[in-house]
Amino acid sequence: MTEETKNATHFGEDVFGDKAIRTYLSKETAKKLQATIQEGKPLDPSIAGEVAHGIRHWAMDRGATHYTHWFLPMTGSTAEKHDSFLELKDGEPIMLFSGKNLIVGEPDASSFPSGGIRSTFEARGYTAWDPTSPAFIKRHANGATLCIPTAFCAYTGESLDKKTPLLRSMQALDKSLKRLMKLFGRGEAHTGCTLGAEQEYFLVDKEYWRKRPDLVLTGRTLFGAPSAKGQQLEDHYFGTIPDRVLSFMNDVERELWKLGIPAKTRHNEVAPAQFELAPQFEELNLASDHNMLVMDTLRNVADKYGLKCLLHEKPYAGVNGSGKHNNWSVAYGGKNLLDPGTNPDENAVFLTMLTAVVEAVDKHADLLRASVAGAGNDHRLGANEAPPAVISIYVGDQLAEVLDRLENGGGAKSKSGTAMKIGVDTLPVIPKDATDRNRTSPFAFTGNKFEFRAPGSSVCCSGPMTVLNTIVAEAVDRIAGELEKAKVAGKAKPDEHTPAFHNALQKILQASLKAHKRVVFNGNGYEAEWPAEAARRGLPNAPDTPSALAALAKKENAALFARYGVMTERELRSRHEIFLEEYAKKVRIEGACARDIASEMIFPAVKAEYLETVKALAKAQSVDVACGTTALRESLVELGTGLDALKAGIGKLDKALDGSPSAAVSSEDILSSMQSLRTTVDSLEKRVSTERWPLPKYRDMLFLY
Ligand code: ADP
Ligand code: MG
């Protein structure tokens, strides 16, 4: 084995996981902690002291001198405030980390967005240990820090972070599934949601990045004429990975493996300089934390290779943007409920779950859309390389046929000529891989899981996953309720697999599918006709962030989250406020940045080119040379017109930036002024000499070879 191949043996070495727990904790404490981690059992508070002691020893053995409660505030990034283990006792330094230090923290966190939940005079916020996501070590050049994943809330208990609602939504789904599975005669078990988050990203040379204030400040290029070669040849996708990038990837994976993150797949993506990293799926809350660390690691390691990792959804106009495909499924007692299974009983559970997801997505497409809304993703959703802003489900032709027959019940004949009933032997065995690949759907069934493709590359997975869990919890709960009613009515005995039970179930699923099948769309989501067809079906299509976020202000949505204990009305309202404000601020930063670049960099460059051309023309005329003067005059007109347009465009953008106090109106003004300024600048890029052009060009930045 070489040093490199030994890396796999370092998997998880910076995580306080199984092995560390067994080594650093007593048998009894280890067992209690494992029960919380694996089965979601409430944590026994009496073990906190010993766990803290063990974790500190483990961390110090790895060079850690400090610890931090690591959390996910509403900014969408991660937060950490470090404290050292050092304490002075009678003037003597000792290293300490108590149970209390582990369990709660009280960061002075008054500057995090709270959407009105917390005013500065009552600024106390608490971080509370999340034992289901193991502590880990974060290393830097000359030391290390112990990171304790925590939930962050106000002193009232209201959530101020992205983790708490996710945990609550998992609990809601667990409750609903227990109710449903009991009716299927299954013993009580633990619900496990799983997530595999495929992460797309761009890499750009740091030297270019530094010269682009737009990339530095906003993460995307606000100007840039297309490169002659972009992604037309489709030669980048799955192509040979450039050596520099491969070395970077190796380094990233080595770091991730140490953190116990099972990085698995890597490849070139569609756009030049675009790549993907996919880990093997894990338990949802852990996978969501891990994705935050994946993004951190990509950014940190890139630096070492003279690169910058761009996680923005649309760093470059005209080539593909980046998403984060959230592969989600749900298991009960370790068995994946989205796996069609091999026997009629498993098939019945599968079809019930499939129907529940269809129902949930149709009923709450607006919430799913809202969960992926953001200034960056607006450039991606609905653009022609990404799933449209209409939320629909793709199930593939074979499953569509199964659903069709299920919906039409006894009347319809299956291919074999028998009527279809769930869970009886007339049900055709559902083919194992019943899905065709369809990359144009925002929400696709892919064999044994759903792939939510609308989330943007920079998003924290917990937002979209919280919504998905909650809406599925509701649908499962409703179906279970109907089944129970059938039982009370004496028409069926749900605890047995009697034909009456299956008849009742079949009727319930039929009614649901009839009401919600409009959300199933197996065609090409990129087709121009689809949005019109979607509108005919009555599916919502929120084209931008403010309109998408409106879903969070609806009474019925607040009631849904409250009913399932995921968010109170106040918590939801605060989120709406935070997201709207974040959007307006981001647009404003982009607008100001575009204005500054145009007036401080582009205008002077065009002016210089203009001046040089004026001089050349005067000179040509003075030496009485006729040829060349036509070209010079023409280019003078182009440059002069460009200068005028540039000045006017900057003025218009400036006005928009001063504009309406209404965030929604001014954002729209700013964006449209930026767009017209961009058109002017991008056409001038073709008229000014390359040496003089102040910004690195797309053709330079997009090719890393
Ligand atoms: P593709 O790019 O073809 O969609 P990838 O292999 O890149 O597929 O990613 C698929 C992701 O789905 C991986 O992260 C994989 O671990 C994950 N996945 C597989 N099964 C499940 C499951 N049951 N639940 C959640 N995620 C899953
Ligand atoms: Mg993939």
XYZ file of C-alpha atoms and ligand atoms in Angstrom:
733
model
C 0.000 0.000 0.000
C 1.285 3.450 -0.812
C 0.785 6.496 1.361
C -2.038 7.546 -0.949
C -3.980 4.292 -0.817
C -3.618 4.255 2.939
C -5.864 7.306 3.002
C -8.912 5.121 3.120
C -7.690 3.746 6.414
C -7.807 7.286 7.802
C -11.552 7.390 7.194
C -13.306 8.999 10.119
C -10.152 9.599 12.127
C -11.151 13.212 12.833
C -14.649 12.273 13.967
C -15.762 11.280 17.431
C -17.512 8.250 15.986
C -17.905 4.593 16.859
C -14.266 3.786 17.382
C -13.501 6.902 19.429
C -16.623 6.388 21.514
C -15.538 2.877 22.362
C -11.989 3.967 23.149
C -12.655 7.117 25.155
C -15.909 6.312 26.982
C -16.905 3.658 29.455
C -18.933 0.773 28.087
C -22.105 1.926 29.771
C -21.857 5.551 28.642
C -20.907 4.476 25.145
C -24.012 2.325 24.955
C -26.298 5.143 26.041
C -24.750 7.591 23.597
C -25.013 5.081 20.747
C -28.707 4.583 21.496
C -29.269 8.292 21.016
C -27.216 8.434 17.852
C -28.597 5.333 16.203
C -32.154 5.046 17.431
C -32.937 8.665 18.183
C -33.514 7.863 21.872
C -33.560 10.944 24.155
C -30.151 11.732 25.549
C -29.525 10.741 29.160
C -28.282 14.032 30.685
C -26.279 12.217 33.334
C -23.714 11.035 30.785
C -22.819 14.538 29.510
C -19.931 14.991 31.936
C -18.200 11.787 30.993
C -18.817 12.299 27.283
C -17.327 15.816 27.491
C -14.278 14.483 29.291
C -13.805 11.743 26.712
C -14.268 14.068 23.780
C -11.723 16.523 25.155
C -9.103 13.817 25.581
C -9.767 12.520 22.142
C -9.561 16.050 20.674
C -6.378 16.910 22.568
C -4.792 13.685 21.334
C -5.393 15.174 17.894
C -3.826 18.523 18.713
C -6.970 20.492 19.544
C -6.599 23.327 22.040
C -9.970 24.943 21.389
C -13.567 23.932 20.968
C -16.537 25.517 19.302
C -20.238 24.949 19.061
C -20.662 24.662 15.313
C -24.067 25.735 14.008
C -26.046 26.720 10.948
C -27.417 30.232 11.366
C -29.921 31.704 8.959
C -27.120 33.265 6.884
C -26.904 29.929 5.086
C -23.294 29.334 6.091
C -21.780 27.783 9.193
C -20.856 29.626 12.364
C -18.238 28.987 15.009
C -16.945 30.893 18.015
C -13.887 29.317 19.574
C -13.048 28.926 23.261
C -9.893 27.320 24.528
C -9.929 24.388 26.952
C -7.614 26.491 29.076
C -8.776 27.667 32.466
C -6.892 29.101 35.373
C -7.396 27.424 38.695
C -5.666 29.163 41.589
C -3.394 30.747 39.026
C -2.494 27.387 37.513
C -3.455 26.564 33.927
C -5.577 23.459 33.483
C -7.467 22.030 30.522
C -11.205 21.728 31.064
C -14.312 20.889 29.094
C -17.414 20.209 31.160
C -20.697 18.515 30.428
C -22.282 21.935 30.409
C -19.704 23.188 27.887
C -20.735 20.292 25.695
C -24.475 20.574 26.056
C -25.158 24.292 25.806
C -23.359 27.361 24.618
C -24.374 30.949 24.789
C -22.683 32.748 21.955
C -23.189 36.484 21.884
C -24.920 36.010 18.614
C -26.904 39.194 18.333
C -25.725 39.908 14.798
C -27.236 36.846 13.183
C -30.433 37.375 11.222
C -33.437 36.493 13.341
C -36.260 37.999 11.330
C -37.640 39.822 14.317
C -37.565 36.844 16.700
C -34.892 38.383 18.804
C -34.152 42.037 19.327
C -30.694 43.102 20.432
C -31.755 43.887 23.973
C -32.744 40.287 24.467
C -29.965 39.026 22.283
C -29.300 35.796 24.083
C -29.111 32.850 21.768
C -28.322 29.305 22.796
C -26.544 26.512 21.040
C -27.602 23.031 22.051
C -25.588 19.893 21.368
C -26.899 17.667 18.590
C -25.537 14.245 19.576
C -26.828 12.693 16.355
C -24.146 14.502 14.354
C -20.754 13.550 15.768
C -18.168 16.037 16.969
C -15.256 16.515 14.589
C -11.842 18.116 14.401
C -11.151 21.008 12.109
C -7.477 21.419 11.351
C -5.612 24.512 10.291
C -1.976 25.186 9.480
C -0.709 25.009 13.057
C -3.431 23.556 15.205
C -6.897 22.131 15.476
C -10.335 22.898 16.897
C -12.945 20.552 18.284
C -16.303 21.267 16.603
C -19.552 20.268 18.301
C -22.542 20.333 15.938
C -25.364 22.224 17.648
C -28.823 23.647 17.118
C -29.157 27.393 17.607
C -32.208 28.947 19.194
C -33.442 31.998 21.068
C -33.979 31.892 24.825
C -37.672 31.371 24.063
C -36.793 28.116 22.339
C -37.625 29.515 18.917
C -35.298 28.302 16.247
C -32.741 30.678 14.785
C -31.035 28.153 12.562
C -31.424 25.679 9.726
C -30.860 22.527 11.730
C -33.675 22.687 14.274
C -36.592 22.636 11.801
C -34.909 19.771 9.954
C -34.711 17.691 13.119
C -38.313 18.533 13.935
C -39.452 17.583 10.428
C -37.739 14.217 10.753
C -39.617 13.688 13.975
C -42.893 14.599 12.252
C -42.279 12.116 9.466
C -41.336 9.480 12.002
C -44.639 9.985 13.821
C -46.707 9.760 10.648
C -44.876 6.675 9.463
C -45.322 4.909 12.779
C -49.068 5.507 12.377
C -49.105 4.183 8.820
C -46.799 1.237 9.281
C -48.776 0.012 12.239
C -51.720 -0.325 9.871
C -49.571 -2.480 7.649
C -48.946 -4.688 10.626
C -45.324 -3.662 11.037
C -43.821 -3.464 14.487
C -42.750 -0.081 15.776
C -39.374 0.889 14.344
C -37.119 3.848 13.746
C -37.638 6.073 10.700
C -34.446 6.920 8.908
C -34.395 9.616 6.273
C -31.416 9.516 3.969
C -29.751 12.107 1.793
C -27.095 11.922 -0.890
C -26.249 15.452 -1.970
C -24.486 15.737 -5.317
C -22.464 18.936 -5.245
C -21.661 20.838 -8.432
C -19.040 23.586 -8.466
C -16.744 25.605 -10.685
C -13.033 26.148 -10.310
C -11.268 29.264 -11.497
C -7.648 30.319 -11.327
C -7.148 32.524 -8.305
C -5.225 35.118 -10.297
C -8.227 35.686 -12.551
C -10.585 35.646 -9.610
C -8.609 38.355 -7.854
C -8.938 40.598 -10.898
C -12.719 40.212 -10.999
C -14.366 42.272 -8.257
C -17.681 40.734 -9.272
C -16.440 37.216 -8.488
C -14.823 38.363 -5.272
C -17.875 40.227 -3.999
C -20.824 38.376 -5.497
C -19.555 34.955 -6.538
C -20.649 35.406 -10.136
C -19.474 37.314 -13.178
C -21.701 40.330 -13.721
C -20.087 40.971 -17.119
C -18.390 38.818 -19.706
C -18.937 38.191 -23.381
C -19.303 34.529 -24.296
C -16.181 32.599 -25.147
C -16.056 31.388 -28.767
C -15.907 27.912 -27.356
C -18.141 27.198 -24.404
C -19.925 23.888 -23.879
C -21.124 23.426 -27.491
C -19.005 20.342 -28.135
C -20.109 18.682 -24.917
C -16.533 17.543 -24.580
C -16.059 18.501 -20.961
C -18.776 16.309 -19.409
C -17.152 13.157 -18.016
C -13.967 14.161 -19.877
C -10.437 13.560 -18.665
C -9.984 15.496 -15.461
C -7.076 17.962 -15.732
C -4.165 16.933 -13.543
C -4.245 20.065 -11.415
C -7.935 19.533 -10.739
C -7.505 15.845 -10.029
C -4.830 16.600 -7.462
C -7.180 19.118 -5.903
C -9.992 16.552 -5.827
C -7.751 13.968 -4.217
C -6.802 16.408 -1.531
C -10.454 17.360 -0.947
C -11.436 13.717 -0.636
C -8.591 12.974 1.738
C -9.863 15.763 4.016
C -13.472 14.604 3.693
C -12.630 11.000 4.445
C -10.857 12.063 7.627
C -14.077 13.828 8.593
C -15.994 10.622 7.974
C -17.633 11.989 4.828
C -17.874 9.191 2.269
C -16.893 11.137 -0.875
C -17.511 8.665 -3.639
C -17.940 10.077 -7.132
C -16.101 12.836 -8.977
C -16.324 13.971 -12.548
C -16.244 16.855 -14.999
C -19.642 18.463 -15.380
C -21.252 19.911 -18.501
C -19.790 23.428 -18.464
C -16.066 23.912 -18.895
C -14.331 24.270 -15.504
C -17.391 22.727 -13.812
C -17.147 19.601 -11.673
C -19.166 17.405 -9.351
C -18.542 15.632 -6.091
C -21.055 13.091 -4.805
C -20.785 11.343 -1.457
C -22.453 8.087 -0.616
C -25.794 8.808 1.004
C -26.086 9.037 4.791
C -28.650 9.733 7.470
C -30.290 13.050 6.531
C -29.225 15.333 9.390
C -25.674 14.067 9.207
C -25.593 14.319 5.413
C -26.858 17.873 5.623
C -24.083 18.836 8.075
C -21.606 16.972 5.934
C -22.611 18.895 2.845
C -21.788 22.120 4.681
C -18.340 20.664 5.404
C -17.994 19.565 1.778
C -18.524 23.149 0.663
C -16.064 24.432 3.278
C -13.469 21.884 2.282
C -13.831 22.598 -1.441
C -13.234 26.275 -0.746
C -10.305 25.746 1.610
C -8.432 23.184 -0.426
C -8.862 25.130 -3.695
C -6.751 27.878 -2.215
C -3.789 25.523 -1.889
C -3.865 24.866 -5.630
C -4.044 28.497 -6.671
C -7.727 27.982 -7.411
C -10.995 29.396 -6.202
C -14.031 27.208 -5.849
C -17.208 28.923 -7.031
C -20.341 27.571 -5.404
C -22.633 30.199 -6.897
C -25.522 28.812 -8.967
C -24.569 30.784 -12.054
C -20.997 32.049 -12.109
C -21.008 32.457 -15.894
C -23.804 33.452 -18.237
C -24.345 31.234 -21.244
C -23.014 27.979 -19.803
C -24.632 25.603 -17.325
C -25.160 26.674 -13.766
C -24.574 24.534 -10.683
C -27.118 22.636 -8.661
C -27.117 20.388 -5.678
C -29.208 17.324 -6.360
C -30.782 16.153 -3.123
C -31.302 12.400 -3.330
C -33.799 11.587 -0.616
C -35.458 8.487 0.643
C -36.966 7.178 3.805
C -36.475 3.879 5.564
C -38.472 2.231 8.317
C -36.707 -0.239 10.523
C -33.794 -0.109 8.120
C -35.872 -0.997 5.068
C -36.110 1.619 2.298
C -39.809 2.371 1.781
C -39.163 3.787 -1.673
C -37.795 0.484 -2.849
C -40.552 -1.208 -4.853
C -39.664 -4.470 -3.141
C -40.235 -7.960 -4.355
C -43.461 -9.117 -2.761
C -47.030 -7.777 -2.843
C -46.849 -6.435 0.708
C -43.694 -4.441 -0.010
C -45.279 -3.295 -3.260
C -48.314 -2.015 -1.380
C -46.157 -0.034 1.035
C -44.144 1.288 -1.885
C -47.228 2.391 -3.817
C -48.624 4.041 -0.715
C -45.396 5.992 -0.242
C -45.209 6.882 -3.919
C -48.785 8.149 -3.807
C -48.060 10.088 -0.628
C -45.091 11.813 -2.261
C -47.126 12.650 -5.382
C -49.882 14.058 -3.189
C -47.428 16.021 -1.056
C -45.562 17.523 -3.983
C -48.755 18.505 -5.784
C -50.337 20.031 -2.712
C -47.227 21.914 -1.693
C -45.310 22.615 -4.883
C -45.264 26.240 -3.760
C -43.364 25.354 -0.575
C -40.842 23.197 -2.395
C -40.278 26.044 -4.822
C -39.881 28.491 -1.939
C -37.335 26.186 -0.305
C -34.966 26.579 -3.251
C -35.540 30.286 -3.842
C -32.597 32.646 -3.762
C -30.875 35.351 -5.755
C -28.370 32.889 -7.232
C -30.815 30.137 -8.125
C -33.028 32.636 -9.973
C -30.433 32.599 -12.759
C -30.608 28.855 -12.981
C -34.205 27.724 -12.500
C -36.130 28.282 -15.645
C -33.018 28.950 -17.672
C -32.775 26.425 -20.463
C -30.195 24.139 -18.892
C -31.927 23.684 -15.596
C -35.194 22.255 -14.422
C -37.946 24.837 -14.832
C -39.350 26.745 -11.910
C -42.481 24.590 -12.226
C -42.325 21.768 -9.707
C -43.412 18.480 -11.269
C -42.626 14.820 -10.648
C -41.047 12.417 -13.065
C -41.756 8.746 -12.409
C -40.839 7.195 -15.733
C -43.130 5.469 -18.190
C -43.321 2.106 -16.461
C -44.289 3.513 -13.094
C -46.645 5.957 -14.768
C -48.436 2.951 -16.205
C -48.565 1.277 -12.810
C -50.005 4.446 -11.266
C -52.477 4.704 -14.113
C -53.731 1.202 -13.530
C -53.834 1.766 -9.806
C -55.876 4.900 -10.296
C -58.310 3.241 -12.667
C -58.578 0.230 -10.453
C -60.850 -2.646 -11.205
C -61.968 -1.152 -14.494
C -58.575 -1.141 -16.057
C -56.803 -4.205 -17.237
C -53.106 -4.660 -16.778
C -51.056 -6.077 -19.589
C -51.674 -9.588 -18.384
C -55.377 -8.925 -18.580
C -56.179 -9.027 -14.876
C -57.475 -6.137 -12.845
C -54.890 -4.610 -10.624
C -55.198 -4.621 -6.871
C -52.578 -3.531 -4.437
C -50.930 -6.195 -2.456
C -52.675 -9.099 -4.040
C -50.979 -11.378 -6.444
C -52.577 -9.746 -9.461
C -50.224 -6.828 -8.927
C -47.542 -6.976 -11.533
C -44.151 -7.110 -9.922
C -42.729 -3.671 -10.264
C -39.499 -3.808 -12.210
C -36.509 -3.176 -10.015
C -35.141 -0.277 -11.995
C -38.394 1.122 -13.196
C -37.049 4.492 -14.123
C -35.653 5.914 -17.274
C -33.142 8.648 -16.835
C -34.669 12.054 -17.169
C -32.513 15.033 -16.362
C -35.074 17.692 -17.072
C -37.385 17.124 -14.141
C -36.969 19.028 -10.895
C -38.185 16.048 -8.883
C -37.488 12.614 -10.266
C -38.023 9.121 -8.965
C -34.763 7.272 -9.569
C -35.311 3.628 -8.700
C -35.423 3.711 -4.902
C -35.250 7.390 -4.035
C -36.378 10.791 -5.185
C -33.902 13.225 -6.619
C -34.831 16.850 -5.947
C -32.807 18.707 -8.522
C -34.015 22.245 -8.048
C -31.814 23.162 -5.046
C -28.974 25.459 -6.005
C -25.317 24.579 -5.509
C -24.835 26.908 -2.543
C -27.995 26.024 -0.636
C -27.981 24.399 2.796
C -29.775 21.067 2.239
C -31.818 21.368 5.387
C -34.237 23.954 3.931
C -35.561 21.866 1.051
C -35.356 18.664 3.113
C -37.371 20.191 5.958
C -40.156 21.032 3.530
C -40.062 17.627 1.881
C -40.220 15.756 5.187
C -43.070 17.912 6.433
C -45.269 17.654 3.375
C -44.727 13.904 3.123
C -45.473 13.593 6.850
C -48.785 15.300 6.198
C -49.704 13.082 3.236
C -48.721 9.890 5.065
C -50.669 11.036 8.089
C -53.751 11.751 5.988
C -53.634 8.381 4.261
C -53.155 6.625 7.597
C -56.136 8.528 8.987
C -58.336 7.394 6.122
C -57.232 3.826 6.623
C -58.042 4.027 10.310
C -61.481 5.362 9.485
C -62.056 2.421 7.192
C -61.169 0.206 10.097
C -63.591 1.961 12.435
C -66.311 1.634 9.839
C -65.692 -2.060 10.054
C -65.057 -2.393 6.390
C -61.521 -3.504 6.854
C -59.151 -4.811 9.420
C -56.050 -2.790 8.765
C -53.848 -4.875 10.986
C -54.325 -7.821 8.737
C -53.583 -8.168 5.076
C -57.154 -8.961 4.208
C -58.687 -8.194 0.835
C -60.887 -5.664 2.664
C -57.809 -3.794 3.867
C -56.390 -3.732 0.393
C -59.689 -2.599 -1.060
C -59.813 0.277 1.407
C -56.204 1.193 0.674
C -56.800 0.987 -3.035
C -59.749 3.380 -2.844
C -57.733 5.870 -0.804
C -54.793 5.796 -3.189
C -57.069 6.017 -6.216
C -58.736 9.136 -4.903
C -55.389 10.699 -4.108
C -53.928 9.938 -7.512
C -57.015 11.279 -9.269
C -56.687 14.535 -7.385
C -52.926 14.930 -7.708
C -51.711 13.205 -10.863
C -51.482 16.556 -12.653
C -48.096 17.012 -10.996
C -46.717 13.910 -12.727
C -44.948 14.917 -15.898
C -42.790 12.455 -17.754
C -41.986 14.643 -20.735
C -39.099 16.965 -21.390
C -39.069 19.765 -18.829
C -36.910 21.950 -21.090
C -39.515 22.039 -23.840
C -40.966 25.438 -24.559
C -44.499 23.970 -24.401
C -44.158 22.653 -20.858
C -44.741 25.900 -18.923
C -47.962 26.480 -20.907
C -49.077 22.900 -20.326
C -48.204 23.255 -16.634
C -50.309 26.399 -16.452
C -53.234 24.507 -18.011
C -52.832 21.880 -15.311
C -52.931 24.627 -12.712
C -49.369 24.023 -11.482
C -47.759 27.082 -9.929
C -44.789 28.698 -11.643
C -43.014 31.253 -9.505
C -40.361 32.780 -11.734
C -38.307 34.587 -9.111
C -37.439 34.649 -5.438
C -39.928 37.225 -4.142
C -42.843 35.473 -5.850
C -41.625 32.054 -4.707
C -41.207 33.203 -1.113
C -44.808 34.396 -1.019
C -45.671 30.776 -0.163
C -44.156 31.324 3.282
C -46.676 34.053 4.000
C -49.737 31.872 3.356
C -51.880 31.101 6.380
C -52.432 27.487 5.382
C -48.697 26.889 5.098
C -48.070 28.359 8.520
C -50.800 26.055 9.834
C -49.151 23.045 8.185
C -45.743 23.655 9.768
C -47.346 24.387 13.115
C -49.532 21.272 12.993
C -46.516 19.044 12.447
C -44.433 20.856 15.068
C -41.822 21.932 12.546
C -42.129 25.697 12.839
C -44.411 28.045 14.670
C -46.131 30.766 12.719
C -43.631 33.261 14.130
C -40.682 31.132 13.122
C -42.002 30.805 9.596
C -42.731 34.503 9.362
C -39.228 35.308 10.550
C -37.811 33.093 7.838
C -39.872 34.776 5.176
C -38.526 38.112 6.336
C -34.928 36.893 6.478
C -35.017 35.346 3.011
C -36.622 38.395 1.411
C -34.106 40.670 3.034
C -31.214 38.459 2.031
C -32.456 38.495 -1.551
C -32.844 42.277 -1.661
C -29.399 42.773 -0.119
C -27.725 40.400 -2.535
C -29.320 42.092 -5.537
C -28.259 45.475 -4.195
C -24.663 44.324 -3.672
C -24.588 43.010 -7.227
C -26.034 46.256 -8.556
C -23.517 48.409 -6.729
C -20.690 46.121 -7.795
C -21.782 46.259 -11.457
C -21.987 50.030 -11.309
C -18.525 50.302 -9.772
C -16.923 47.977 -12.285
C -18.598 49.758 -15.182
C -17.623 53.225 -14.052
C -14.219 52.542 -12.524
C -12.854 49.897 -14.859
C -14.830 49.622 -18.076
C -15.487 53.287 -18.794
C -11.822 54.332 -18.465
C -10.729 51.427 -20.689
C -13.215 52.303 -23.415
C -12.294 55.956 -23.120
C -8.619 55.129 -23.615
C -9.440 53.005 -26.646
C -11.577 55.821 -27.990
C -8.804 58.353 -27.454
C -6.271 56.176 -29.167
C -8.608 55.775 -32.113
C -9.196 59.533 -32.285
C -5.452 60.042 -32.363
C -4.934 57.387 -35.006
C -7.624 58.876 -37.205
C -6.239 62.424 -36.845
C -2.765 61.139 -37.605
C -3.934 59.247 -40.674
C -5.716 62.304 -41.938
C -2.728 64.546 -41.235
C -0.409 62.369 -43.289
C -3.049 62.379 -45.959
C -3.577 58.585 -46.089
C -7.038 57.682 -47.243
C -7.041 53.950 -46.492
C -7.791 52.896 -42.976
C -9.662 56.076 -42.146
C -13.023 54.472 -42.905
C -12.338 51.671 -40.463
C -11.039 54.042 -37.825
C -14.041 56.310 -38.223
C -16.423 53.357 -37.945
C -14.766 52.072 -34.863
C -14.786 55.551 -33.388
C -18.542 55.685 -33.907
C -18.939 52.264 -32.255
C -16.754 53.190 -29.307
C -18.354 56.613 -28.949
C -21.857 55.166 -29.068
C -20.717 52.580 -26.560
C -19.347 55.239 -24.246
C -22.635 57.108 -24.375
C -24.610 53.937 -23.726
C -22.255 53.047 -20.903
C -22.704 56.421 -19.227
C -26.470 56.212 -19.622
C -26.523 52.623 -18.320
C -24.456 53.521 -15.263
C -26.795 56.439 -14.594
C -29.845 54.221 -14.860
C -28.379 51.635 -12.523
C -27.381 54.344 -10.081
C -30.936 55.575 -10.048
C -32.301 52.089 -9.502
C -29.911 51.685 -6.574
C -31.268 54.871 -5.051
C -34.749 53.831 -5.983
C -37.921 52.565 -4.445
C -37.997 51.720 -0.759
C -39.939 48.590 -1.647
C -37.372 45.811 -1.793
C -39.275 43.848 -4.437
C -39.678 46.812 -6.783
C -36.136 48.077 -6.398
C -34.695 44.573 -6.882
C -36.521 44.303 -10.163
C -35.283 47.727 -11.268
C -31.729 46.947 -10.244
C -31.720 43.599 -12.043
C -33.122 44.982 -15.278
C -30.704 47.952 -15.233
C -27.826 45.547 -14.614
C -28.935 43.426 -17.527
C -29.010 46.307 -19.984
C -25.672 47.607 -18.712
C -24.270 44.136 -19.220
C -25.404 44.057 -22.841
C -23.512 47.313 -23.454
C -20.380 46.183 -21.645
C -20.297 42.751 -23.267
C -20.539 44.240 -26.745
C -17.762 46.720 -25.922
C -15.592 43.804 -24.813
C -15.439 42.821 -28.489
C -14.397 46.332 -29.542
C -11.606 47.094 -27.104
C -8.160 45.582 -27.410
C -7.632 42.545 -25.202
C -4.616 44.111 -23.511
C -6.651 47.060 -22.437
C -9.737 45.132 -21.279
C -9.599 45.288 -17.491
C -11.416 42.028 -16.691
C -10.184 38.487 -17.342
C -12.296 37.010 -20.133
C -14.537 33.969 -20.159
C -12.147 32.175 -22.519
C -9.349 32.620 -19.997
C -11.310 31.695 -16.912
C -13.266 28.744 -18.246
C -10.376 26.612 -19.406
C -8.140 25.217 -16.750
C -5.802 23.289 -19.025
P -26.498 10.624 -10.754
O -25.494 11.718 -11.020
O -26.566 9.606 -11.802
O -27.827 11.153 -10.345
P -24.781 9.954 -8.493
O -24.180 8.622 -8.345
O -23.900 11.108 -8.839
O -26.004 9.796 -9.503
O -25.524 10.349 -7.159
C -26.558 9.611 -6.654
C -26.638 9.919 -5.183
O -27.811 9.293 -4.637
C -25.455 9.391 -4.381
O -25.094 10.337 -3.419
C -26.064 8.145 -3.730
O -25.390 7.748 -2.556
C -27.452 8.649 -3.442
N -28.395 7.588 -3.065
C -28.466 6.305 -3.462
N -29.437 5.634 -2.791
C -29.999 6.523 -1.938
C -31.020 6.458 -0.948
N -31.679 5.329 -0.700
N -31.308 7.591 -0.269
C -30.659 8.717 -0.501
N -29.695 8.834 -1.403
C -29.355 7.764 -2.116
Mg -24.188 12.745 -10.302
